Amino acid sequence: MSAEIKGMDEVLAKLEEKLGERKLNAVEKEALKPAADYVKNEVKSAVSFFQDTGATVNEVVVGKPRKRQGENSVKVGWNGPMGRYAIIHLNEFGYTRNGKHYTPRGLGKLQATYDKIKPQYQALVRSILKGKLL
């Protein structure tokens, strides 16, 4: 799941020309932090729908903003002692056991949440970038 803001390539190229690559990277990473926290909170509320022990909700984490393949990004995922990262895909996609397909309560919840919050996430990143650069 990734979000793309249209027209940002041209804007970022002009800003990079004006400010320099290092300054622009720092500003982009600063904009990603609050946006990632927003996504984390939305994911937590989405997975709380099918929580049992609460481990799935409690283990949602946000990584550090990093430059990957030339793009600044931040990962939102699961990490903790209960190992939810290894089984969350079963809730999202369902599973087959002994020839029978099981559809858990959380089937498709993460994708639906992503689709719902994508415009708000993009607007948040855009407004933070405007505030930092203007």
mmCIF file with all atom_site columns, N, CA and C in Angstrom, residues 52-105:
data_model
loop_
_atom_site.group_PDB
_atom_site.id
_atom_site.type_symbol
_atom_site.label_atom_id
_atom_site.label_alt_id
_atom_site.label_comp_id
_atom_site.label_asym_id
_atom_site.label_entity_id
_atom_site.label_seq_id
_atom_site.pdbx_PDB_ins_code
_atom_site.Cartn_x
_atom_site.Cartn_y
_atom_site.Cartn_z
_atom_site.occupancy
_atom_site.B_iso_or_equiv
_atom_site.pdbx_formal_charge
_atom_site.auth_seq_id
_atom_site.auth_comp_id
_atom_site.auth_asym_id
_atom_site.auth_atom_id
_atom_site.pdbx_PDB_model_num
ATOM 1   N N  . ASP A 1 52  ? -8.890  -9.602  20.366 1.00 0.00 ? 52  ASP A N  1
ATOM 2   C CA . ASP A 1 52  ? -9.237  -10.597 21.375 1.00 0.00 ? 52  ASP A CA 1
ATOM 3   C C  . ASP A 1 52  ? -8.421  -10.306 22.624 1.00 0.00 ? 52  ASP A C  1
ATOM 4   N N  . THR A 1 53  ? -7.112  -10.454 22.511 1.00 0.00 ? 53  THR A N  1
ATOM 5   C CA . THR A 1 53  ? -6.228  -10.177 23.647 1.00 0.00 ? 53  THR A CA 1
ATOM 6   C C  . THR A 1 53  ? -5.720  -8.740  23.625 1.00 0.00 ? 53  THR A C  1
ATOM 7   N N  . GLY A 1 54  ? -5.863  -8.052  22.514 1.00 0.00 ? 54  GLY A N  1
ATOM 8   C CA . GLY A 1 54  ? -5.366  -6.690  22.381 1.00 0.00 ? 54  GLY A CA 1
ATOM 9   C C  . GLY A 1 54  ? -3.963  -6.611  21.821 1.00 0.00 ? 54  GLY A C  1
ATOM 10  N N  . ALA A 1 55  ? -3.327  -7.753  21.586 1.00 0.00 ? 55  ALA A N  1
ATOM 11  C CA . ALA A 1 55  ? -1.949  -7.758  21.086 1.00 0.00 ? 55  ALA A CA 1
ATOM 12  C C  . ALA A 1 55  ? -1.862  -7.166  19.682 1.00 0.00 ? 55  ALA A C  1
ATOM 13  N N  . THR A 1 56  ? -2.853  -7.410  18.853 1.00 0.00 ? 56  THR A N  1
ATOM 14  C CA . THR A 1 56  ? -2.830  -6.876  17.492 1.00 0.00 ? 56  THR A CA 1
ATOM 15  C C  . THR A 1 56  ? -2.851  -5.352  17.514 1.00 0.00 ? 56  THR A C  1
ATOM 16  N N  . VAL A 1 57  ? -3.608  -4.782  18.423 1.00 0.00 ? 57  VAL A N  1
ATOM 17  C CA . VAL A 1 57  ? -3.687  -3.324  18.546 1.00 0.00 ? 57  VAL A CA 1
ATOM 18  C C  . VAL A 1 57  ? -2.424  -2.772  19.190 1.00 0.00 ? 57  VAL A C  1
ATOM 19  N N  . ASN A 1 58  ? -1.956  -3.420  20.240 1.00 0.00 ? 58  ASN A N  1
ATOM 20  C CA . ASN A 1 58  ? -0.808  -2.911  20.994 1.00 0.00 ? 58  ASN A CA 1
ATOM 21  C C  . ASN A 1 58  ? 0.507   -3.003  20.240 1.00 0.00 ? 58  ASN A C  1
ATOM 22  N N  . GLU A 1 59  ? 0.602   -3.868  19.264 1.00 0.00 ? 59  GLU A N  1
ATOM 23  C CA . GLU A 1 59  ? 1.869   -4.070  18.564 1.00 0.00 ? 59  GLU A CA 1
ATOM 24  C C  . GLU A 1 59  ? 1.993   -3.268  17.272 1.00 0.00 ? 59  GLU A C  1
ATOM 25  N N  . VAL A 1 60  ? 1.055   -2.375  16.988 1.00 0.00 ? 60  VAL A N  1
ATOM 26  C CA . VAL A 1 60  ? 1.178   -1.514  15.807 1.00 0.00 ? 60  VAL A CA 1
ATOM 27  C C  . VAL A 1 60  ? 2.284   -0.498  16.087 1.00 0.00 ? 60  VAL A C  1
ATOM 28  N N  . VAL A 1 61  ? 3.260   -0.423  15.190 1.00 0.00 ? 61  VAL A N  1
ATOM 29  C CA . VAL A 1 61  ? 4.407   0.471   15.378 1.00 0.00 ? 61  VAL A CA 1
ATOM 30  C C  . VAL A 1 61  ? 4.657   1.291   14.109 1.00 0.00 ? 61  VAL A C  1
ATOM 31  N N  . VAL A 1 62  ? 5.360   2.401   14.307 1.00 0.00 ? 62  VAL A N  1
ATOM 32  C CA . VAL A 1 62  ? 5.765   3.270   13.202 1.00 0.00 ? 62  VAL A CA 1
ATOM 33  C C  . VAL A 1 62  ? 7.282   3.294   13.170 1.00 0.00 ? 62  VAL A C  1
ATOM 34  N N  . GLY A 1 63  ? 7.850   3.065   12.002 1.00 0.00 ? 63  GLY A N  1
ATOM 35  C CA . GLY A 1 63  ? 9.299   3.112   11.844 1.00 0.00 ? 63  GLY A CA 1
ATOM 36  C C  . GLY A 1 63  ? 9.787   4.539   11.654 1.00 0.00 ? 63  GLY A C  1
ATOM 37  N N  . LYS A 1 64  ? 11.081  4.663   11.453 1.00 0.00 ? 64  LYS A N  1
ATOM 38  C CA . LYS A 1 64  ? 11.680  5.973   11.194 1.00 0.00 ? 64  LYS A CA 1
ATOM 39  C C  . LYS A 1 64  ? 11.554  6.292   9.707  1.00 0.00 ? 64  LYS A C  1
ATOM 40  N N  . PRO A 1 65  ? 11.367  7.557   9.379  1.00 0.00 ? 65  PRO A N  1
ATOM 41  C CA . PRO A 1 65  ? 11.377  7.924   7.956  1.00 0.00 ? 65  PRO A CA 1
ATOM 42  C C  . PRO A 1 65  ? 12.751  7.651   7.355  1.00 0.00 ? 65  PRO A C  1
ATOM 43  N N  . ARG A 1 66  ? 12.770  6.974   6.237  1.00 0.00 ? 66  ARG A N  1
ATOM 44  C CA . ARG A 1 66  ? 14.022  6.616   5.562  1.00 0.00 ? 66  ARG A CA 1
ATOM 45  C C  . ARG A 1 66  ? 13.862  6.819   4.064  1.00 0.00 ? 66  ARG A C  1
ATOM 46  N N  . LYS A 1 67  ? 15.003  6.935   3.413  1.00 0.00 ? 67  LYS A N  1
ATOM 47  C CA . LYS A 1 67  ? 15.004  7.044   1.955  1.00 0.00 ? 67  LYS A CA 1
ATOM 48  C C  . LYS A 1 67  ? 15.192  5.640   1.397  1.00 0.00 ? 67  LYS A C  1
ATOM 49  N N  . ARG A 1 68  ? 14.182  5.146   0.691  1.00 0.00 ? 68  ARG A N  1
ATOM 50  C CA . ARG A 1 68  ? 14.218  3.814   0.094  1.00 0.00 ? 68  ARG A CA 1
ATOM 51  C C  . ARG A 1 68  ? 13.980  3.960   -1.400 1.00 0.00 ? 68  ARG A C  1
ATOM 52  N N  . GLN A 1 69  ? 14.905  3.451   -2.180 1.00 0.00 ? 69  GLN A N  1
ATOM 53  C CA . GLN A 1 69  ? 14.802  3.496   -3.640 1.00 0.00 ? 69  GLN A CA 1
ATOM 54  C C  . GLN A 1 69  ? 14.552  4.919   -4.140 1.00 0.00 ? 69  GLN A C  1
ATOM 55  N N  . GLY A 1 70  ? 15.226  5.880   -3.520 1.00 0.00 ? 70  GLY A N  1
ATOM 56  C CA . GLY A 1 70  ? 15.130  7.270   -3.939 1.00 0.00 ? 70  GLY A CA 1
ATOM 57  C C  . GLY A 1 70  ? 13.913  8.015   -3.437 1.00 0.00 ? 70  GLY A C  1
ATOM 58  N N  . GLU A 1 71  ? 13.068  7.380   -2.630 1.00 0.00 ? 71  GLU A N  1
ATOM 59  C CA . GLU A 1 71  ? 11.851  7.997   -2.116 1.00 0.00 ? 71  GLU A CA 1
ATOM 60  C C  . GLU A 1 71  ? 11.864  7.953   -0.597 1.00 0.00 ? 71  GLU A C  1
ATOM 61  N N  . ASN A 1 72  ? 11.457  9.037   0.036  1.00 0.00 ? 72  ASN A N  1
ATOM 62  C CA . ASN A 1 72  ? 11.311  9.032   1.483  1.00 0.00 ? 72  ASN A CA 1
ATOM 63  C C  . ASN A 1 72  ? 10.022  8.296   1.835  1.00 0.00 ? 72  ASN A C  1
ATOM 64  N N  . SER A 1 73  ? 10.114  7.410   2.813  1.00 0.00 ? 73  SER A N  1
ATOM 65  C CA . SER A 1 73  ? 8.935   6.658   3.235  1.00 0.00 ? 73  SER A CA 1
ATOM 66  C C  . SER A 1 73  ? 9.079   6.273   4.699  1.00 0.00 ? 73  SER A C  1
ATOM 67  N N  . VAL A 1 74  ? 7.975   5.868   5.273  1.00 0.00 ? 74  VAL A N  1
ATOM 68  C CA . VAL A 1 74  ? 7.964   5.385   6.650  1.00 0.00 ? 74  VAL A CA 1
ATOM 69  C C  . VAL A 1 74  ? 7.049   4.161   6.688  1.00 0.00 ? 74  VAL A C  1
ATOM 70  N N  . LYS A 1 75  ? 7.465   3.152   7.433  1.00 0.00 ? 75  LYS A N  1
ATOM 71  C CA . LYS A 1 75  ? 6.688   1.914   7.506  1.00 0.00 ? 75  LYS A CA 1
ATOM 72  C C  . LYS A 1 75  ? 5.815   1.901   8.754  1.00 0.00 ? 75  LYS A C  1
ATOM 73  N N  . VAL A 1 76  ? 4.593   1.446   8.579  1.00 0.00 ? 76  VAL A N  1
ATOM 74  C CA . VAL A 1 76  ? 3.676   1.202   9.687  1.00 0.00 ? 76  VAL A CA 1
ATOM 75  C C  . VAL A 1 76  ? 3.407   -0.292  9.667  1.00 0.00 ? 76  VAL A C  1
ATOM 76  N N  . GLY A 1 77  ? 3.642   -0.953  10.794 1.00 0.00 ? 77  GLY A N  1
ATOM 77  C CA . GLY A 1 77  ? 3.478   -2.402  10.825 1.00 0.00 ? 77  GLY A CA 1
ATOM 78  C C  . GLY A 1 77  ? 3.307   -2.913  12.239 1.00 0.00 ? 77  GLY A C  1
ATOM 79  N N  . TRP A 1 78  ? 3.670   -4.162  12.451 1.00 0.00 ? 78  TRP A N  1
ATOM 80  C CA . TRP A 1 78  ? 3.517   -4.810  13.742 1.00 0.00 ? 78  TRP A CA 1
ATOM 81  C C  . TRP A 1 78  ? 4.864   -5.297  14.237 1.00 0.00 ? 78  TRP A C  1
ATOM 82  N N  . ASN A 1 79  ? 5.113   -5.092  15.537 1.00 0.00 ? 79  ASN A N  1
ATOM 83  C CA . ASN A 1 79  ? 6.325   -5.591  16.173 1.00 0.00 ? 79  ASN A CA 1
ATOM 84  C C  . ASN A 1 79  ? 6.053   -5.702  17.666 1.00 0.00 ? 79  ASN A C  1
ATOM 85  N N  . GLY A 1 80  ? 6.411   -6.818  18.254 1.00 0.00 ? 80  GLY A N  1
ATOM 86  C CA . GLY A 1 80  ? 6.218   -6.987  19.682 1.00 0.00 ? 80  GLY A CA 1
ATOM 87  C C  . GLY A 1 80  ? 6.365   -8.427  20.101 1.00 0.00 ? 80  GLY A C  1
ATOM 88  N N  . PRO A 1 81  ? 6.201   -8.679  21.392 1.00 0.00 ? 81  PRO A N  1
ATOM 89  C CA . PRO A 1 81  ? 6.444   -10.018 21.927 1.00 0.00 ? 81  PRO A CA 1
ATOM 90  C C  . PRO A 1 81  ? 5.422   -11.074 21.501 1.00 0.00 ? 81  PRO A C  1
ATOM 91  N N  . MET A 1 82  ? 4.236   -10.658 21.075 1.00 0.00 ? 82  MET A N  1
ATOM 92  C CA . MET A 1 82  ? 3.211   -11.630 20.686 1.00 0.00 ? 82  MET A CA 1
ATOM 93  C C  . MET A 1 82  ? 3.326   -12.054 19.214 1.00 0.00 ? 82  MET A C  1
ATOM 94  N N  . GLY A 1 83  ? 4.211   -11.413 18.453 1.00 0.00 ? 83  GLY A N  1
ATOM 95  C CA . GLY A 1 83  ? 4.474   -11.829 17.076 1.00 0.00 ? 83  GLY A CA 1
ATOM 96  C C  . GLY A 1 83  ? 3.311   -11.659 16.119 1.00 0.00 ? 83  GLY A C  1
ATOM 97  N N  . ARG A 1 84  ? 2.539   -10.599 16.266 1.00 0.00 ? 84  ARG A N  1
ATOM 98  C CA . ARG A 1 84  ? 1.381   -10.383 15.394 1.00 0.00 ? 84  ARG A CA 1
ATOM 99  C C  . ARG A 1 84  ? 1.763   -10.137 13.943 1.00 0.00 ? 84  ARG A C  1
ATOM 100 N N  . TYR A 1 85  ? 2.986   -9.659  13.701 1.00 0.00 ? 85  TYR A N  1
ATOM 101 C CA . TYR A 1 85  ? 3.425   -9.398  12.328 1.00 0.00 ? 85  TYR A CA 1
ATOM 102 C C  . TYR A 1 85  ? 3.342   -10.662 11.477 1.00 0.00 ? 85  TYR A C  1
ATOM 103 N N  . ALA A 1 86  ? 3.480   -11.823 12.104 1.00 0.00 ? 86  ALA A N  1
ATOM 104 C CA . ALA A 1 86  ? 3.504   -13.081 11.360 1.00 0.00 ? 86  ALA A CA 1
ATOM 105 C C  . ALA A 1 86  ? 2.107   -13.584 10.996 1.00 0.00 ? 86  ALA A C  1
ATOM 106 N N  . ILE A 1 87  ? 1.069   -13.089 11.686 1.00 0.00 ? 87  ILE A N  1
ATOM 107 C CA . ILE A 1 87  ? -0.270  -13.632 11.426 1.00 0.00 ? 87  ILE A CA 1
ATOM 108 C C  . ILE A 1 87  ? -1.298  -12.599 10.976 1.00 0.00 ? 87  ILE A C  1
ATOM 109 N N  . ILE A 1 88  ? -0.917  -11.333 10.924 1.00 0.00 ? 88  ILE A N  1
ATOM 110 C CA . ILE A 1 88  ? -1.907  -10.309 10.574 1.00 0.00 ? 88  ILE A CA 1
ATOM 111 C C  . ILE A 1 88  ? -2.463  -10.516 9.170  1.00 0.00 ? 88  ILE A C  1
ATOM 112 N N  . HIS A 1 89  ? -1.649  -11.061 8.279  1.00 0.00 ? 89  HIS A N  1
ATOM 113 C CA . HIS A 1 89  ? -2.131  -11.299 6.906  1.00 0.00 ? 89  HIS A CA 1
ATOM 114 C C  . HIS A 1 89  ? -3.249  -12.335 6.870  1.00 0.00 ? 89  HIS A C  1
ATOM 115 N N  . LEU A 1 90  ? -3.312  -13.220 7.853  1.00 0.00 ? 90  LEU A N  1
ATOM 116 C CA . LEU A 1 90  ? -4.393  -14.208 7.893  1.00 0.00 ? 90  LEU A CA 1
ATOM 117 C C  . LEU A 1 90  ? -5.729  -13.527 8.171  1.00 0.00 ? 90  LEU A C  1
ATOM 118 N N  . ASN A 1 91  ? -5.718  -12.518 9.043  1.00 0.00 ? 91  ASN A N  1
ATOM 119 C CA . ASN A 1 91  ? -6.934  -11.750 9.297  1.00 0.00 ? 91  ASN A CA 1
ATOM 120 C C  . ASN A 1 91  ? -7.331  -10.910 8.096  1.00 0.00 ? 91  ASN A C  1
ATOM 121 N N  . GLU A 1 92  ? -6.352  -10.415 7.363  1.00 0.00 ? 92  GLU A N  1
ATOM 122 C CA . GLU A 1 92  ? -6.636  -9.533  6.232  1.00 0.00 ? 92  GLU A CA 1
ATOM 123 C C  . GLU A 1 92  ? -7.142  -10.294 5.012  1.00 0.00 ? 92  GLU A C  1
ATOM 124 N N  . PHE A 1 93  ? -6.577  -11.482 4.744  1.00 0.00 ? 93  PHE A N  1
ATOM 125 C CA . PHE A 1 93  ? -6.888  -12.197 3.507  1.00 0.00 ? 93  PHE A CA 1
ATOM 126 C C  . PHE A 1 93  ? -7.652  -13.500 3.703  1.00 0.00 ? 93  PHE A C  1
ATOM 127 N N  . GLY A 1 94  ? -7.760  -13.986 4.931  1.00 0.00 ? 94  GLY A N  1
ATOM 128 C CA . GLY A 1 94  ? -8.367  -15.282 5.168  1.00 0.00 ? 94  GLY A CA 1
ATOM 129 C C  . GLY A 1 94  ? -7.350  -16.388 4.963  1.00 0.00 ? 94  GLY A C  1
ATOM 130 N N  . TYR A 1 95  ? -7.762  -17.618 5.155  1.00 0.00 ? 95  TYR A N  1
ATOM 131 C CA . TYR A 1 95  ? -6.831  -18.741 5.022  1.00 0.00 ? 95  TYR A CA 1
ATOM 132 C C  . TYR A 1 95  ? -7.604  -20.015 4.729  1.00 0.00 ? 95  TYR A C  1
ATOM 133 N N  . THR A 1 96  ? -6.877  -21.030 4.266  1.00 0.00 ? 96  THR A N  1
ATOM 134 C CA . THR A 1 96  ? -7.458  -22.332 3.964  1.00 0.00 ? 96  THR A CA 1
ATOM 135 C C  . THR A 1 96  ? -6.819  -23.369 4.867  1.00 0.00 ? 96  THR A C  1
ATOM 136 N N  . ARG A 1 97  ? -7.658  -24.188 5.495  1.00 0.00 ? 97  ARG A N  1
ATOM 137 C CA . ARG A 1 97  ? -7.162  -25.271 6.339  1.00 0.00 ? 97  ARG A CA 1
ATOM 138 C C  . ARG A 1 97  ? -7.937  -26.533 5.978  1.00 0.00 ? 97  ARG A C  1
ATOM 139 N N  . ASN A 1 98  ? -7.202  -27.571 5.620  1.00 0.00 ? 98  ASN A N  1
ATOM 140 C CA . ASN A 1 98  ? -7.808  -28.853 5.246  1.00 0.00 ? 98  ASN A CA 1
ATOM 141 C C  . ASN A 1 98  ? -8.862  -28.696 4.147  1.00 0.00 ? 98  ASN A C  1
ATOM 142 N N  . GLY A 1 99  ? -8.574  -27.847 3.176  1.00 0.00 ? 99  GLY A N  1
ATOM 143 C CA . GLY A 1 99  ? -9.472  -27.680 2.041  1.00 0.00 ? 99  GLY A CA 1
ATOM 144 C C  . GLY A 1 99  ? -10.641 -26.745 2.270  1.00 0.00 ? 99  GLY A C  1
ATOM 145 N N  . LYS A 1 100 ? -10.797 -26.220 3.471  1.00 0.00 ? 100 LYS A N  1
ATOM 146 C CA . LYS A 1 100 ? -11.898 -25.311 3.756  1.00 0.00 ? 100 LYS A CA 1
ATOM 147 C C  . LYS A 1 100 ? -11.348 -23.895 3.921  1.00 0.00 ? 100 LYS A C  1
ATOM 148 N N  . HIS A 1 101 ? -11.992 -22.922 3.261  1.00 0.00 ? 101 HIS A N  1
ATOM 149 C CA . HIS A 1 101 ? -11.550 -21.526 3.345  1.00 0.00 ? 101 HIS A CA 1
ATOM 150 C C  . HIS A 1 101 ? -12.247 -20.837 4.518  1.00 0.00 ? 101 HIS A C  1
ATOM 151 N N  . TYR A 1 102 ? -11.469 -20.146 5.335  1.00 0.00 ? 102 TYR A N  1
ATOM 152 C CA . TYR A 1 102 ? -11.985 -19.420 6.492  1.00 0.00 ? 102 TYR A CA 1
ATOM 153 C C  . TYR A 1 102 ? -11.901 -17.922 6.228  1.00 0.00 ? 102 TYR A C  1
ATOM 154 N N  . THR A 1 103 ? -12.970 -17.209 6.544  1.00 0.00 ? 103 THR A N  1
ATOM 155 C CA . THR A 1 103 ? -12.987 -15.754 6.402  1.00 0.00 ? 103 THR A CA 1
ATOM 156 C C  . THR A 1 103 ? -13.147 -15.130 7.786  1.00 0.00 ? 103 THR A C  1
ATOM 157 N N  . PRO A 1 104 ? -12.055 -14.631 8.352  1.00 0.00 ? 104 PRO A N  1
ATOM 158 C CA . PRO A 1 104 ? -12.115 -14.029 9.685  1.00 0.00 ? 104 PRO A CA 1
ATOM 159 C C  . PRO A 1 104 ? -12.901 -12.714 9.689  1.00 0.00 ? 104 PRO A C  1
ATOM 160 N N  . ARG A 1 105 ? -13.230 -12.237 10.890 1.00 0.00 ? 105 ARG A N  1
ATOM 161 C CA . ARG A 1 105 ? -13.971 -10.978 11.023 1.00 0.00 ? 105 ARG A CA 1
ATOM 162 C C  . ARG A 1 105 ? -13.207 -9.801  10.430 1.00 0.00 ? 105 ARG A C  1
#
